[in-house]
Coordinates of N, CA, C and O in Angstrom, one line a residue:
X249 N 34.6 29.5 -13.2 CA 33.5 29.7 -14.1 C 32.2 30.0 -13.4 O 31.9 29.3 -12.4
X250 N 31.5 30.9 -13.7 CA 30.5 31.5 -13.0 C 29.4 30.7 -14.0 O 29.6 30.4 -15.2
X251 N 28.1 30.5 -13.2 CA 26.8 30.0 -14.2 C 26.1 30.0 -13.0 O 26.5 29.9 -11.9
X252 N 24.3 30.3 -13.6 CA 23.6 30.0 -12.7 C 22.5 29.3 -12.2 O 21.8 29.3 -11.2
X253 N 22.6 28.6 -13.2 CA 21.8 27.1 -13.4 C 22.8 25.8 -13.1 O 23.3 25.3 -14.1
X254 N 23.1 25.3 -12.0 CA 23.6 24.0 -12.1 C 23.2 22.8 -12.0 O 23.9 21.8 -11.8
X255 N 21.9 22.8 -12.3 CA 21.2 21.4 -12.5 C 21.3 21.8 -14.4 O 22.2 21.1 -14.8
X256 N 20.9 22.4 -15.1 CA 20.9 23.2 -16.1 C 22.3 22.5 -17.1 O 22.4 21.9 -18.2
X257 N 23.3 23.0 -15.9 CA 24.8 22.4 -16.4 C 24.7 21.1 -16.5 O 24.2 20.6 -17.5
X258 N 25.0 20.3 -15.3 CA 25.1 18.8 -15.2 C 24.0 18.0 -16.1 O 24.2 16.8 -16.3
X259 N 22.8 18.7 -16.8 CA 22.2 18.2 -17.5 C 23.0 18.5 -19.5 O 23.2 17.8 -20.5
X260 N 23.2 19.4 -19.1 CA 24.0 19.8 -20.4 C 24.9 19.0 -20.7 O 25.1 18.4 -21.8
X261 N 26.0 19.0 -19.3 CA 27.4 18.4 -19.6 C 27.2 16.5 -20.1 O 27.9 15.7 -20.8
X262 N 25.9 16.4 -19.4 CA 25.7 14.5 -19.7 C 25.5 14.5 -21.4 O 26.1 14.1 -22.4
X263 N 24.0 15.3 -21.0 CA 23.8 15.1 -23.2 C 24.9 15.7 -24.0 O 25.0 15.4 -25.2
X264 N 25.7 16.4 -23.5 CA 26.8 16.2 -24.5 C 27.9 15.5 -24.9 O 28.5 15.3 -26.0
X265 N 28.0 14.8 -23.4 CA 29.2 14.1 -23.4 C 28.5 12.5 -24.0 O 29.0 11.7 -24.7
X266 N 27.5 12.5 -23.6 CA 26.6 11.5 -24.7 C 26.8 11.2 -25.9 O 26.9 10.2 -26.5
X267 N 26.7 12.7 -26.5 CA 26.7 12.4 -28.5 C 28.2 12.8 -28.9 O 28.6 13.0 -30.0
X268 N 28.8 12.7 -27.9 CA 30.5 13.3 -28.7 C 30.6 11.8 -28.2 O 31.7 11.4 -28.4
X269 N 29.7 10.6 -27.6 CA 30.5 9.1 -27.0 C 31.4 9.2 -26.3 O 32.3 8.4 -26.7
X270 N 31.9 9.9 -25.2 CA 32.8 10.3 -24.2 C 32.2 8.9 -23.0 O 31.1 9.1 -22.7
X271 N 32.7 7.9 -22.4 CA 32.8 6.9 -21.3 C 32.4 7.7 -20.5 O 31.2 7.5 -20.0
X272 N 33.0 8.8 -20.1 CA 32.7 9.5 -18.6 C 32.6 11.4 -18.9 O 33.0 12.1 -19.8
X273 N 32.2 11.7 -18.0 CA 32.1 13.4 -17.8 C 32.6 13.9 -16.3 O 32.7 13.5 -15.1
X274 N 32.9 14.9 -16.7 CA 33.0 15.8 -15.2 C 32.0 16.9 -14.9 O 31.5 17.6 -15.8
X275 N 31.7 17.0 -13.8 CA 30.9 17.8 -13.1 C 31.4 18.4 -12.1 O 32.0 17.7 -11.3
X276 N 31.3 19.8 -11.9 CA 31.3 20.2 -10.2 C 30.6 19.4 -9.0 O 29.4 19.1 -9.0
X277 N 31.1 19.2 -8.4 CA 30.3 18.5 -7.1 C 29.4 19.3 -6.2 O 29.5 20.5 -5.9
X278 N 28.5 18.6 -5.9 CA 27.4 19.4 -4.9 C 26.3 18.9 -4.3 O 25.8 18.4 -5.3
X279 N 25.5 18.7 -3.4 CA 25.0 17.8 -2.9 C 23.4 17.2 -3.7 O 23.0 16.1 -3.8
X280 N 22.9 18.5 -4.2 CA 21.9 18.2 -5.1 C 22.0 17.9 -6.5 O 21.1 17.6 -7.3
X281 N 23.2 17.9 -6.6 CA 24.3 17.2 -8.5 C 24.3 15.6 -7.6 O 23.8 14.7 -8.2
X282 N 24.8 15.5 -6.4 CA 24.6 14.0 -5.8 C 23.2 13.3 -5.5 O 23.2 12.1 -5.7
X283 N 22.2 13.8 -5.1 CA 21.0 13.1 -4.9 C 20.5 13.2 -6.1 O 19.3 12.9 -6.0
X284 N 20.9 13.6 -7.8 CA 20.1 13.5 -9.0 C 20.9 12.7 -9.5 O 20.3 11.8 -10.2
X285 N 22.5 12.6 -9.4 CA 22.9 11.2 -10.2 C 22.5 9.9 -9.2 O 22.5 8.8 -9.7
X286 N 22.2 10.1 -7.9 CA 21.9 9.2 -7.0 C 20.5 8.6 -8.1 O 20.6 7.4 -8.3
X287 N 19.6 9.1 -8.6 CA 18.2 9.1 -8.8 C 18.5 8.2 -10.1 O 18.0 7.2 -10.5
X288 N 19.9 9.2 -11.0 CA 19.7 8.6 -12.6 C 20.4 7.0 -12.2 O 19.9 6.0 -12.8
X289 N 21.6 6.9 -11.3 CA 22.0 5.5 -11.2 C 21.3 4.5 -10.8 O 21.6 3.3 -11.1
X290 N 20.1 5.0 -9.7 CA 18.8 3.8 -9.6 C 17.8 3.7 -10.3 O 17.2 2.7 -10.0
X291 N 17.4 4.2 -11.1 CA 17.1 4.1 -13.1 C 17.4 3.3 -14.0 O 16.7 2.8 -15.0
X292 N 19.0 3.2 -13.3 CA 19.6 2.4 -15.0 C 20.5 3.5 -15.7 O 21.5 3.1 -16.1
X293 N 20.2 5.1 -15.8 CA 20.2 6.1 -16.7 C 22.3 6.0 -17.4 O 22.9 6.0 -18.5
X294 N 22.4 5.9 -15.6 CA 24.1 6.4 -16.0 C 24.8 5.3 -15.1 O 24.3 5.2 -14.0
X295 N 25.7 4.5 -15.6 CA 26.8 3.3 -14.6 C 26.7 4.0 -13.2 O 25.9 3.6 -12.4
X296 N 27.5 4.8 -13.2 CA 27.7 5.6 -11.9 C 28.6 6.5 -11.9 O 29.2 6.9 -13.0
X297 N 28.8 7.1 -10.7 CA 29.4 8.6 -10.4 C 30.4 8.0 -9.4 O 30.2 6.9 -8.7
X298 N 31.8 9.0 -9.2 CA 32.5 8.9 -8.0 C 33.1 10.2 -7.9 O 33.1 10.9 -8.9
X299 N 33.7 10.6 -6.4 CA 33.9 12.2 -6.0 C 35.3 12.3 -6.4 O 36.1 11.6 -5.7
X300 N 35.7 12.9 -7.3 CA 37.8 13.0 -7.3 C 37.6 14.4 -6.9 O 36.6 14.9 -6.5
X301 N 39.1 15.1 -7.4 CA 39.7 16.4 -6.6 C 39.9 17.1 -8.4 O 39.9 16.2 -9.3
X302 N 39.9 17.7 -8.7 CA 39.9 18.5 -10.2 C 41.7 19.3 -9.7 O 42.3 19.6 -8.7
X303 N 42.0 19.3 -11.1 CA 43.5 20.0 -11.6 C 43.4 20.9 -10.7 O 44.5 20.9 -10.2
X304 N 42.6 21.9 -10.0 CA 42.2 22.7 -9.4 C 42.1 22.9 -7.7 O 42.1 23.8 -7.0
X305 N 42.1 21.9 -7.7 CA 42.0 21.5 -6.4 C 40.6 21.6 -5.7 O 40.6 21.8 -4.5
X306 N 39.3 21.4 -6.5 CA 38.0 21.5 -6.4 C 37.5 20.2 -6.3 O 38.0 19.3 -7.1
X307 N 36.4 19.8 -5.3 CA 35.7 18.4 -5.7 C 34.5 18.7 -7.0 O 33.8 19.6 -7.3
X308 N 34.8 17.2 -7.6 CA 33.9 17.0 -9.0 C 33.7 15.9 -8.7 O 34.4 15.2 -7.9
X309 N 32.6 15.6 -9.6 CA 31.9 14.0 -9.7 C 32.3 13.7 -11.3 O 32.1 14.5 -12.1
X310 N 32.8 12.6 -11.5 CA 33.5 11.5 -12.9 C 31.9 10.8 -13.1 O 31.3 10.3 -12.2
X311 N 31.6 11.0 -14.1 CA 30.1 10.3 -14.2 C 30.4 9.4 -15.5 O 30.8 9.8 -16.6
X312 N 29.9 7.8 -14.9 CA 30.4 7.1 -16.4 C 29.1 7.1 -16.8 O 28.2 7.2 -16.0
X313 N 28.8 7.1 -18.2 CA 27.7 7.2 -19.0 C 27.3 5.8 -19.5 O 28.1 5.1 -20.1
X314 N 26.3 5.7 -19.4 CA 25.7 3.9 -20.3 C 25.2 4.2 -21.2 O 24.4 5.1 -21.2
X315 N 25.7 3.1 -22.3 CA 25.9 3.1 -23.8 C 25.3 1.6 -24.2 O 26.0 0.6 -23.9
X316 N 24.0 1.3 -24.8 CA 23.0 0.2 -25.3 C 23.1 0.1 -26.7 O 22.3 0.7 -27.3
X317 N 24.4 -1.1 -27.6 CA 24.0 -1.0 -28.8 C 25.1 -0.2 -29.5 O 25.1 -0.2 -30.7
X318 N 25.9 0.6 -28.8 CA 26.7 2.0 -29.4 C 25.5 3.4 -29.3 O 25.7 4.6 -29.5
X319 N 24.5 2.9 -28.9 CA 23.7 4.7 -28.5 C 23.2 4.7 -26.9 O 22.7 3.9 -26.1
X320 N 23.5 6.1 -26.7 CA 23.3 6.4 -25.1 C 22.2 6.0 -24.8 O 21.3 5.9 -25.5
X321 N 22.3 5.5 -23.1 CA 21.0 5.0 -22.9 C 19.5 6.1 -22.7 O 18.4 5.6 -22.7
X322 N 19.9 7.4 -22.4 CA 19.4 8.5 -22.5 C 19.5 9.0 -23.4 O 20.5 9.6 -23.9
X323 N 17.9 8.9 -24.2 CA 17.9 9.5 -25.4 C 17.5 11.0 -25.2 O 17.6 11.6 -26.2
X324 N 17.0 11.9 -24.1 CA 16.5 13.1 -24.2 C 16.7 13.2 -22.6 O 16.1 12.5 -21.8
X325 N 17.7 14.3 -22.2 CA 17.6 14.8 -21.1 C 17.4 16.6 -20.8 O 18.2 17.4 -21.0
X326 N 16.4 16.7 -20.3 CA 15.8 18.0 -20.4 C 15.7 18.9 -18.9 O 15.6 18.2 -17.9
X327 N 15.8 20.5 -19.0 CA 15.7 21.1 -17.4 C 14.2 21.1 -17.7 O 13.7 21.0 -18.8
X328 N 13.5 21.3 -16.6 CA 11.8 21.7 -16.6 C 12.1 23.0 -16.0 O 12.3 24.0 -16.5
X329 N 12.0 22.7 -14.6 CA 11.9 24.2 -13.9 C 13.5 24.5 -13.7 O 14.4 23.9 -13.3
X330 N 13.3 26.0 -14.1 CA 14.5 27.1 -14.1 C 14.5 28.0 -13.0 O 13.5 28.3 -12.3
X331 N 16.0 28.8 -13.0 CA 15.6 29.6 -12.3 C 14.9 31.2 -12.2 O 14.6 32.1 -11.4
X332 N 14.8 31.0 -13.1 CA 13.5 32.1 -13.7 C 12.2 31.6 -14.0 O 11.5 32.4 -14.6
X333 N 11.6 30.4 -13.6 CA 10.4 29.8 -13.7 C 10.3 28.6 -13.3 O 9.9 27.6 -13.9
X334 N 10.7 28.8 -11.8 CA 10.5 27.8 -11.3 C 8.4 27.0 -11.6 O 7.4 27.6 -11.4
X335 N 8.5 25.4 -12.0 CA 8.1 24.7 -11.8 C 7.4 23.6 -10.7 O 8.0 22.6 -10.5
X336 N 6.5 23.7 -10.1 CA 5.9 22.8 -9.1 C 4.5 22.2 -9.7 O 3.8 22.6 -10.6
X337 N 4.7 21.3 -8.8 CA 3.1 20.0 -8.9 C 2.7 19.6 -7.9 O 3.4 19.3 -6.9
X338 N 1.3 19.5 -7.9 CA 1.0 18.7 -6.7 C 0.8 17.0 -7.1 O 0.6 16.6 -8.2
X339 N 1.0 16.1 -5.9 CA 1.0 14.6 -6.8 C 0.0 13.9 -7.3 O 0.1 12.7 -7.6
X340 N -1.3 14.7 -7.5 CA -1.9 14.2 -8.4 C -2.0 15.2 -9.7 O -3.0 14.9 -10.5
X341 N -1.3 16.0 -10.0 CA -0.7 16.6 -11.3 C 0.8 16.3 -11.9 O 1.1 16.6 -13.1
X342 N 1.2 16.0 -11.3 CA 2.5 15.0 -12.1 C 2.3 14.4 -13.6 O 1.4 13.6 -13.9
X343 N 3.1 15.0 -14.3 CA 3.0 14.5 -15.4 C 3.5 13.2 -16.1 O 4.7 13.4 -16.2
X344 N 3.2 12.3 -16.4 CA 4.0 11.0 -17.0 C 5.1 11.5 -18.5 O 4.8 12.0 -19.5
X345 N 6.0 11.2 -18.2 CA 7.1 11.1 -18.9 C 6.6 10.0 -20.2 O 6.5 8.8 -19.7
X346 N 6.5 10.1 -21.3 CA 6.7 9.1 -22.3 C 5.5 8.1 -21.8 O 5.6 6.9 -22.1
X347 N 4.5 8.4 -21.2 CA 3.7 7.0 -21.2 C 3.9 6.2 -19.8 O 3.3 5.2 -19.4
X348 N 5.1 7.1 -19.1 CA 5.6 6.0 -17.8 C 6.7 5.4 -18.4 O 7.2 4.6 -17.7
X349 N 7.4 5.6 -19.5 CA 8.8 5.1 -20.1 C 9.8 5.9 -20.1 O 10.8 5.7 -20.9
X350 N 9.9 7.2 -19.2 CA 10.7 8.2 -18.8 C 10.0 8.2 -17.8 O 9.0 7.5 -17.6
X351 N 10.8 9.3 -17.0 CA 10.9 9.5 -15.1 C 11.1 10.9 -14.9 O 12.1 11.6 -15.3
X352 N 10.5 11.1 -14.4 CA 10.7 13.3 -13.8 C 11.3 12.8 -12.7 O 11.2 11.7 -12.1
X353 N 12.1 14.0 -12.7 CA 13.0 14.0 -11.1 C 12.8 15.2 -10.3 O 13.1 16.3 -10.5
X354 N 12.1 14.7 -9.0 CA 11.3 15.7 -8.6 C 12.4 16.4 -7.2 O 13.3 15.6 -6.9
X355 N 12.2 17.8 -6.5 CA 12.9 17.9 -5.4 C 11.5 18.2 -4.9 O 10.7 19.0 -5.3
X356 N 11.5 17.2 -3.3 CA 10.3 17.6 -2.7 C 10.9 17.3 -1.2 O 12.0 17.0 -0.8
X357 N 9.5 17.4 -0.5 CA 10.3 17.7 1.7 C 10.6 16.4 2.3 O 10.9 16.2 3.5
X358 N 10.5 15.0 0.7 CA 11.0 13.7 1.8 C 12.5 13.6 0.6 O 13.2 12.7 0.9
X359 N 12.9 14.5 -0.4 CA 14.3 14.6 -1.0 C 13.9 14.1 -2.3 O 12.7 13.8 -2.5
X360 N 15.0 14.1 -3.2 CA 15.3 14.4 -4.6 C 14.5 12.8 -4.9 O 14.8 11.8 -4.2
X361 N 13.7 12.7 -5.8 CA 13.7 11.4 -6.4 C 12.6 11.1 -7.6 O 11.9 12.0 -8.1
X362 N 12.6 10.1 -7.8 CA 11.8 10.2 -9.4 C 10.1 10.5 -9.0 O 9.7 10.6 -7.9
X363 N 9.3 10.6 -10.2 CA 8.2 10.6 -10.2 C 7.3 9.7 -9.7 O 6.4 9.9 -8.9
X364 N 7.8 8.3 -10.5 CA 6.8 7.1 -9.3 C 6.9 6.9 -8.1 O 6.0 6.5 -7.3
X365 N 8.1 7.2 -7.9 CA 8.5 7.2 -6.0 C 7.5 8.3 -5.0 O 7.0 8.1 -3.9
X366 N 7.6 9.8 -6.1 CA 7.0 10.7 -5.4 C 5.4 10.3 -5.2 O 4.8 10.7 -4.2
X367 N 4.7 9.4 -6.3 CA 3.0 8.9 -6.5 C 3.2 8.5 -5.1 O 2.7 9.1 -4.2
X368 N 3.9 7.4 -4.9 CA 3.6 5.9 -4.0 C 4.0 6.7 -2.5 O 3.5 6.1 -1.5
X369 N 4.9 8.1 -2.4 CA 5.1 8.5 -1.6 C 3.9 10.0 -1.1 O 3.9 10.6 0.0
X370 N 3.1 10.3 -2.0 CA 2.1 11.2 -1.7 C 3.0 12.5 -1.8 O 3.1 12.8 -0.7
X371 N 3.4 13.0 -2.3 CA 4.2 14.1 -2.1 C 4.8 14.6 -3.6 O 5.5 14.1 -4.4
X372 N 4.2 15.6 -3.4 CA 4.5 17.0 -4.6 C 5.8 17.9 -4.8 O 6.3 18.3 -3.7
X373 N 6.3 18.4 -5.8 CA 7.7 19.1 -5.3 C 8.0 19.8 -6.6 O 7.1 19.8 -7.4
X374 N 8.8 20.3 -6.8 CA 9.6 21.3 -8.0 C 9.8 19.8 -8.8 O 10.1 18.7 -8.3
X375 N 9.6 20.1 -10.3 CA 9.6 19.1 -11.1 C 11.4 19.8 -11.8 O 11.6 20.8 -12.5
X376 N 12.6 18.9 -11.3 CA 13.7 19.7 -12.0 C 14.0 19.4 -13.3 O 14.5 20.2 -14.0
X377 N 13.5 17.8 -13.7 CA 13.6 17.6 -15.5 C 13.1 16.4 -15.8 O 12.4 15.7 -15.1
X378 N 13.3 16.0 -17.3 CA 12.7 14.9 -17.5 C 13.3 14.2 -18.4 O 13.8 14.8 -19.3
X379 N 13.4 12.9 -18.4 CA 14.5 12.1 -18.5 C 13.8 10.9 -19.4 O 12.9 10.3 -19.0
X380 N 14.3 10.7 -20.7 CA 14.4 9.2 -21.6 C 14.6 9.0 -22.5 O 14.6 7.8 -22.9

């Protein structure tokens, strides 16, 4: 399957597999699909991820999903910058998520990680989505 958004995807494949209540999802594997579930599993967002081999003989990541109550614990997960419009900030333009009750996930030159990390870290980057 060809596509050309794969942050795009893996954000798709979660909120869906979210409201159909699916335990887990599959993903293509790839190193920046790993440093963003790396980001949502130190959050809280998702249980966790692990690397298997697909019917195919491809690596994917198994992503279990957390569920608060019977509803996902991610109520809105969104792309910001695309690849037709790519998104950047500098870190005192970072936008607060919900008040500070959501988290942007930023890719910047010290690597993939949320928005408060990027404040305390001084450092600006492509805002890839926003999460809560």
């Amino acid at each position: 399957m060809s596509y050309n958004d794969p942050i795009g995807d893996l954000f798709t494949r979660i909120r869906n597999a979210q409201q159909a209540s699916h335990a887990v999802t599959r993903t293509p594997a790839s190193k920046l699909r790993a440093r963003i579930l790396d980001v949502l599993v130190e959050e809280g967002f998702i249980r966790g991820y692990k690397e298997a081999k697909s019917e195919a003989g491809h690596n994917e990541f198994v992503v279990e999903l957390k569920y608060y109550e019977g509803r996902g614990v991610i109520q809105t997960i969104k792309r910001v910058s695309t690849p037709g419009r790519r998104v950047y900030s500098k870190v005192n333009d970072l936008p607060r998520v919900q008040n500070g009750l959501g988290l942007s996930i930023l890719s910047t030159p010290q690597g993939v990680m949320a928005d408060y990390k990027a404040r305390a870290a001084n450092v600006g980057g492509e805002i890839l989505g926003q999460i809560f």
